[in-house]
CSV table of C-alpha atoms and ligand atoms in Angstrom, one decimal:
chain,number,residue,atom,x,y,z
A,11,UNK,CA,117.6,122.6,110.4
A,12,UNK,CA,118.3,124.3,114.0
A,13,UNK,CA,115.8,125.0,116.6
A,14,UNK,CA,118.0,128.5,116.7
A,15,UNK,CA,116.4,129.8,113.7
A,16,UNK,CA,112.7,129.7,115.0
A,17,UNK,CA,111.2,132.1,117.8
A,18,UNK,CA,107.9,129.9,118.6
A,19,UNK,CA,106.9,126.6,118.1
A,20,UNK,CA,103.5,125.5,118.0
A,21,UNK,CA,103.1,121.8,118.0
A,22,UNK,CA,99.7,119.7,117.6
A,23,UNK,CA,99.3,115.9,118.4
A,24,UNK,CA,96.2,113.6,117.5
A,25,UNK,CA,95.5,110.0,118.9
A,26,UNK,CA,98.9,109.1,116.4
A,27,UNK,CA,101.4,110.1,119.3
A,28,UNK,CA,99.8,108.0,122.2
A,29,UNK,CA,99.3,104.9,120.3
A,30,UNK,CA,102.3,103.3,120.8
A,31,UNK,CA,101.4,104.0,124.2
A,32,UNK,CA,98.4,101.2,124.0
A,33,UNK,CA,95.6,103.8,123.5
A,34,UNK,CA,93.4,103.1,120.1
A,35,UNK,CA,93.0,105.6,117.7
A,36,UNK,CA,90.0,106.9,116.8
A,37,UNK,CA,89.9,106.3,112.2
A,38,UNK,CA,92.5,103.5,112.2
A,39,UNK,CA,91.6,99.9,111.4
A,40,UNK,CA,90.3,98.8,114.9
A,41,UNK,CA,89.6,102.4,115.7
A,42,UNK,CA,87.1,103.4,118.5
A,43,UNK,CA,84.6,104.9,115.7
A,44,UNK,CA,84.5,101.5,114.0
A,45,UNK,CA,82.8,100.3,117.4
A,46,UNK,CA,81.1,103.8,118.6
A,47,UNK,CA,79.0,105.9,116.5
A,48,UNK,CA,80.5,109.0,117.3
A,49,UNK,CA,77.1,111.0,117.3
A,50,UNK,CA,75.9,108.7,120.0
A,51,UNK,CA,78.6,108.5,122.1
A,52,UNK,CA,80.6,111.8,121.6
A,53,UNK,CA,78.0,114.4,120.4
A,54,UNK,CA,76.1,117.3,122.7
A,55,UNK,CA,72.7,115.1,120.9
A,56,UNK,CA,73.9,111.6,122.1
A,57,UNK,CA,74.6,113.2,125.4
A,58,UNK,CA,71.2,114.7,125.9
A,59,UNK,CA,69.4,111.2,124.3
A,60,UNK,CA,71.5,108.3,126.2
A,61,UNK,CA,73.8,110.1,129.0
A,62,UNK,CA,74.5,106.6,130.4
A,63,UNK,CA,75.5,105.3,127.0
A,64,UNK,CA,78.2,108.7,126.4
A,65,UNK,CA,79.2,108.0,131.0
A,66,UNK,CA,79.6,104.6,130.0
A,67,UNK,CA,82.0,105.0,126.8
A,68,UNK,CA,84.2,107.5,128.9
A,69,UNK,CA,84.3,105.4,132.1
A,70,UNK,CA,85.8,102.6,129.5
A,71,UNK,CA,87.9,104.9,128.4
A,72,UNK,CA,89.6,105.9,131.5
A,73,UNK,CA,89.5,102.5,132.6
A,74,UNK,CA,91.7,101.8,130.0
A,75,UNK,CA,93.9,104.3,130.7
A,76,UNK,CA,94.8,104.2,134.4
A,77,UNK,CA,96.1,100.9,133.6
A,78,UNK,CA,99.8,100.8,134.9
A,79,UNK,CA,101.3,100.0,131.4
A,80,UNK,CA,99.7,103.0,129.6
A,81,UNK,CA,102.5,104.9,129.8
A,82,UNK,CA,104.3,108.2,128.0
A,83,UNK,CA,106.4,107.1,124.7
A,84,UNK,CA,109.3,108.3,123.5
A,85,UNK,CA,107.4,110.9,121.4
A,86,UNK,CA,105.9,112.1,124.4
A,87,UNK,CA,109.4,112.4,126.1
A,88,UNK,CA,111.1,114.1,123.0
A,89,UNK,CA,109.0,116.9,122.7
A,90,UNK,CA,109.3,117.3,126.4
A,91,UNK,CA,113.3,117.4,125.7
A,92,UNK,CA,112.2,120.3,123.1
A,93,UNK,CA,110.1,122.4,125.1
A,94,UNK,CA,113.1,122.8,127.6
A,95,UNK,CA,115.8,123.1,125.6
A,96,UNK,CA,114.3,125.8,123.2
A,97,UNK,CA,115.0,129.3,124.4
A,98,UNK,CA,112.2,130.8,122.7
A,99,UNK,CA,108.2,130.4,122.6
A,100,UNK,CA,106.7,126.4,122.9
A,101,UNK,CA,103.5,125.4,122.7
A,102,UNK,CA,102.0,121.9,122.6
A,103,UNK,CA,98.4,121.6,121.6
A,104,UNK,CA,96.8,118.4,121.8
A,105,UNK,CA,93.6,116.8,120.9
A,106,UNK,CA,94.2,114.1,122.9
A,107,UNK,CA,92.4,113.4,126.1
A,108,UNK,CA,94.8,111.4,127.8
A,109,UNK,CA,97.4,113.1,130.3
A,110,UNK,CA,100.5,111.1,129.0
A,111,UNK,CA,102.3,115.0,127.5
A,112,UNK,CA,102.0,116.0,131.3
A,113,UNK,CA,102.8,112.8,132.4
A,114,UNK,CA,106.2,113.1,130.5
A,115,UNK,CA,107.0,116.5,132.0
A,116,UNK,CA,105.3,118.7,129.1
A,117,UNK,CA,104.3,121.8,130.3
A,118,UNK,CA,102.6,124.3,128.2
A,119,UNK,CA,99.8,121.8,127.1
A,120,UNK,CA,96.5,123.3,126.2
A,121,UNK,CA,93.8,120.2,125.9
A,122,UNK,CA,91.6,121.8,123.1
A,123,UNK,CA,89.2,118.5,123.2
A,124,UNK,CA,89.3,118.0,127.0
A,125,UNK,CA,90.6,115.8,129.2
A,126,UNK,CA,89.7,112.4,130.5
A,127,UNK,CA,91.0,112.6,134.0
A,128,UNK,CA,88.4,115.7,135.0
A,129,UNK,CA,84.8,116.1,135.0
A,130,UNK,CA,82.6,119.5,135.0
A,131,UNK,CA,79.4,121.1,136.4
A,132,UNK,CA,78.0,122.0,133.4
A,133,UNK,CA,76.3,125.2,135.4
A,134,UNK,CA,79.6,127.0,137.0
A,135,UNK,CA,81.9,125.6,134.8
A,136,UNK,CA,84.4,124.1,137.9
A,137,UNK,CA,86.4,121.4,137.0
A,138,UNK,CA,87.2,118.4,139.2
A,139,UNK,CA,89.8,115.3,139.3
A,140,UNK,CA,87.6,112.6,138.6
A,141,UNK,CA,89.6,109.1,137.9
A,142,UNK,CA,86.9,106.8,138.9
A,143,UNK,CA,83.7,105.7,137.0
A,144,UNK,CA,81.4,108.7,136.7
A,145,UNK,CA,77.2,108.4,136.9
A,146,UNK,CA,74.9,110.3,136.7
A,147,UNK,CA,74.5,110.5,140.9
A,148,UNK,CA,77.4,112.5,140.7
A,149,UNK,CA,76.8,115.8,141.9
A,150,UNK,CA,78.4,119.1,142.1
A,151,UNK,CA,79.5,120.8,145.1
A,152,UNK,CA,79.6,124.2,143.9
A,153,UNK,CA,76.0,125.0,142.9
A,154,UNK,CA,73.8,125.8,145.7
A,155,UNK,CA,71.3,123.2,143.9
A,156,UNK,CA,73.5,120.6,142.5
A,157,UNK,CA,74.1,119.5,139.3
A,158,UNK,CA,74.9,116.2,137.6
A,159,UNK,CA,78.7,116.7,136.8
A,160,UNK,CA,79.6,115.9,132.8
A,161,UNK,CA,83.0,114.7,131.6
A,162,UNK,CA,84.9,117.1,131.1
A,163,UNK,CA,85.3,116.3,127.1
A,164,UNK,CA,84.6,118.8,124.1
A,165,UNK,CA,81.5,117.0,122.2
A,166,UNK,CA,80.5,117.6,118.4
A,167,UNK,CA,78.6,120.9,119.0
A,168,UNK,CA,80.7,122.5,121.2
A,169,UNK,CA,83.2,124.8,121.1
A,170,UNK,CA,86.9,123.1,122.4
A,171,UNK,CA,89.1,124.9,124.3
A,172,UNK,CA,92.0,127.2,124.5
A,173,UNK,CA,91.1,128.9,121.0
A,174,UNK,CA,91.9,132.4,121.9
A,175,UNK,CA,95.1,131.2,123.1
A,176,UNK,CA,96.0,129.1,120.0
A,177,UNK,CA,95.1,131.0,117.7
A,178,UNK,CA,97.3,133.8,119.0
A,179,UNK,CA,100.2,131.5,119.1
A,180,UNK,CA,99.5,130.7,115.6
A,181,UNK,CA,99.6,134.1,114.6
A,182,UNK,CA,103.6,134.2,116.2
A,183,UNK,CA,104.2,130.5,115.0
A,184,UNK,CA,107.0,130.4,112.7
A,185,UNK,CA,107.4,126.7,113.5
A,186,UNK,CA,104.7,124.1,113.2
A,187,UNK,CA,104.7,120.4,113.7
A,188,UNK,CA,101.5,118.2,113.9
A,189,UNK,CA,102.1,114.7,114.8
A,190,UNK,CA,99.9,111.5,114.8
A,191,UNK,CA,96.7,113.2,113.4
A,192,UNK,CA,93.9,112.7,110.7
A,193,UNK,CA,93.4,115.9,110.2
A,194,UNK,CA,89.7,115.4,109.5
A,195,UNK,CA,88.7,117.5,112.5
A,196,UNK,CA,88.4,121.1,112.3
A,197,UNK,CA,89.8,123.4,113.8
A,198,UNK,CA,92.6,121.5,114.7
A,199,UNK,CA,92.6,120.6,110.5
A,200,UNK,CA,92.9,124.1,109.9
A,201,UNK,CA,95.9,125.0,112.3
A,202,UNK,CA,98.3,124.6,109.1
A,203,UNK,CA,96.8,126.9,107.2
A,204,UNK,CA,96.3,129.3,110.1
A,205,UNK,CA,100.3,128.8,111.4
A,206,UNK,CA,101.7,128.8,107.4
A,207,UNK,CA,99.5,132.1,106.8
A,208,UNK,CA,101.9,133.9,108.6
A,209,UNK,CA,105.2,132.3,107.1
A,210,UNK,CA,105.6,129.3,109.5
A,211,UNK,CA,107.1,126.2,108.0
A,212,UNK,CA,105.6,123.2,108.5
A,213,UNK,CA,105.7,119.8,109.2
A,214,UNK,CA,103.6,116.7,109.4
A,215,UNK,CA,104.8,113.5,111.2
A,216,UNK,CA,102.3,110.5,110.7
A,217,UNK,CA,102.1,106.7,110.1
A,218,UNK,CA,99.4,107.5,106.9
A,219,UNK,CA,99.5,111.0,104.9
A,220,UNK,CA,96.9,112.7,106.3
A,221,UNK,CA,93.8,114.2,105.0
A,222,UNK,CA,95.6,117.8,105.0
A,223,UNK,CA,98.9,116.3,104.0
A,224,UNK,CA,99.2,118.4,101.0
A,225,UNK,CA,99.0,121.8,103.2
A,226,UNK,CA,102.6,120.9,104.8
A,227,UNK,CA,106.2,122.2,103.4
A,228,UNK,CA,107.4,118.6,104.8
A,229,UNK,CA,105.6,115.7,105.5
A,230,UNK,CA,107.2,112.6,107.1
A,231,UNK,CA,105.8,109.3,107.1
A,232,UNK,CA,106.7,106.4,110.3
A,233,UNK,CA,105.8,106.3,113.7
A,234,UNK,CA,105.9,108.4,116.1
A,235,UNK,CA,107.8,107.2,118.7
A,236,UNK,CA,111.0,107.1,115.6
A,237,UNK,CA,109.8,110.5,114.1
A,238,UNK,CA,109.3,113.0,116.8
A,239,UNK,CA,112.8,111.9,118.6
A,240,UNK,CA,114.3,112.2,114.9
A,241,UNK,CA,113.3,115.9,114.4
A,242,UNK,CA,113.9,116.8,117.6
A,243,UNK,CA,117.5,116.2,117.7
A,244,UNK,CA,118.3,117.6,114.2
A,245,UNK,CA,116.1,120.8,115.3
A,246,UNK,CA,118.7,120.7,118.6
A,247,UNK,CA,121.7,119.6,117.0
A,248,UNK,CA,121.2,121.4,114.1
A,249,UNK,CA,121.6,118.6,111.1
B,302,OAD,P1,92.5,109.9,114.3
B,302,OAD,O1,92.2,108.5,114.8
B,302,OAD,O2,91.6,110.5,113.4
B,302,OAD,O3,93.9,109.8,113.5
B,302,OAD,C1,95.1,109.3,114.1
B,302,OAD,C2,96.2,109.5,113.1
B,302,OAD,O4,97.4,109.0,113.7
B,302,OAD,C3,96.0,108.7,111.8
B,302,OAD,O5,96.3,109.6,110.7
B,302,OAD,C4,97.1,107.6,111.8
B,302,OAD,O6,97.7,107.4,110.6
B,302,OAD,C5,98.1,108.2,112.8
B,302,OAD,N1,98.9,107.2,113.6
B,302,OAD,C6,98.5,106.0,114.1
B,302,OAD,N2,99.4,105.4,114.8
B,302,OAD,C7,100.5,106.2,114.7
B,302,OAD,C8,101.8,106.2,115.2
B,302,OAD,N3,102.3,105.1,115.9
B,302,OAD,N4,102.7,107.2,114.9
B,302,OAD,C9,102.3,108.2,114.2
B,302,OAD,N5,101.0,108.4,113.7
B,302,OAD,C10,100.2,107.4,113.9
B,302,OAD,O7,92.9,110.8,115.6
B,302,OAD,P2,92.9,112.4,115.7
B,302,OAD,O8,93.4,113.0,114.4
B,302,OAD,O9,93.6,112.7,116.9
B,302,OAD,O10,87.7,114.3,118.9
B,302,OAD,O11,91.3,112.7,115.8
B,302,OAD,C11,90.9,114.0,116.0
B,302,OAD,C12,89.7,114.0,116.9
B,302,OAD,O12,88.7,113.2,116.3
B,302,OAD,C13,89.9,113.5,118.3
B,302,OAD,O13,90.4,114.4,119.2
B,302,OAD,C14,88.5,113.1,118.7
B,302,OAD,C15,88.1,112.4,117.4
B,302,OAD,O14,86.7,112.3,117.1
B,302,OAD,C16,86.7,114.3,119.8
B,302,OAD,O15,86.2,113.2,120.2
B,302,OAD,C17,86.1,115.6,120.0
């Protein structure tokens, strides 16, 4: 297989690719939706009933994130390594929330589910660093009466991000690789079928089959940080 052969590359990552990296997934054993119930805690309804209960679980989150040993894997690193090297079209779509693809050096990242590191006026739509806890006395500086900013996180209910871009990437793709995802959440689930209905082939890369494992010319089971390096240097060396 050589890198040569393909013209774009779409590539999606779940929670899978960062969790050698120290961050839980969200469906594994020990998962953060055996302790959350995602309708309370990630849902435009849980926001709306408890919005200290849905500050709260993303303050913990990015607590545990900017500690210092959270840091990019070797996955991360090797798709990096791919998006240089390949001369045509890359894109890297994750549904991750953490920064560590751009804190490898990735740089065409769309964050369809947000990310963790900003947080939004939910009336203008301007997005702000925010790496410290967030409450609800944060206010916006854009509005002329301000509002109470919001993490900047796609909830159940809303719409994520970047789908007019992906989707037209998908229509080009004739290369796709999803790595370290459950593909129990749509769209993202759906990206497969989207990417293969124009002739891609396809890959999956995850510990477990996943739900949509079936949809993929090859799947590959193992972890991440052994997998993604793998394929990328037979895509580059051509073996
Ligand atoms: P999940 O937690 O649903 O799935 C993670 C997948 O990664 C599982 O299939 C694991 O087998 C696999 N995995 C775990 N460790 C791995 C490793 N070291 N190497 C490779 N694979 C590994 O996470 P996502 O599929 O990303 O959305 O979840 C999708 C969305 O559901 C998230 O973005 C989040 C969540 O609810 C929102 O909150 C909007």
């Amino acid at each position: 297989m050589s890198v040569n052969q393909y013209k774009k590359i779409v590539v999606l990552t779940g929670a899978g690719v960062s969790a050698e990296s120290g961050i839980r997934t969200f469906r594994d054993k020990d998962g953060l939706w055996e302790k959350y119930k995602l309708e309370d805690v990630a849902s435009v309804d849980g926001y709306k009933k408890n919005p200290d209960l849905v500050l709260d679980f993303y303050n913990k989150r990015r607590q545990d994130f900017c500690r210092k040993e959270i840091k990019p894997n070797a996955a991360h690193y090797a798709l990096v390594e791919l998006e240089q090297q390949f001369s045509g079209e890359f894109l890297l779509v994750t549904q991750n929330i953490d920064n560590l693809h751009e804190q490898a050096g990735s740089k065409n990242v769309i964050h369809m589910h947000g990310e963790l590191l900003k947080a939004r006026c939910p009336e203008s739509n301007q997005v702000i660093q925010c790496t410290d806890d967030q409450s609800r006395d944060d206010l916006c500086t854009c509005c002329q009466y301000p509002s109470a900013l919001r993490p900047h996180i796609v909830w159940f209910g809303e719409m994520p991000l970047g789908l007019d871009i992906i989707y037209h990437h998908l229509s080009q793709a004739d290369l796709f690789i999803a790595i370290g995802t459950s593909g129990t959440v749509y769209p993202a689930a759906g990206f497969v079928e989207e990417a293969k209905s124009v002739g891609a082939y396809s890959i999956e890369l995850n510990l477990d089959p996943s739900e949509i494992h079936s949809h993929f010319d090859q799947v590959v089971q193992g972890k991440a940080t052994e997998l993604v390096p793998k394929l990328v240097s037979s895509l580059l060396n051509g073996a």
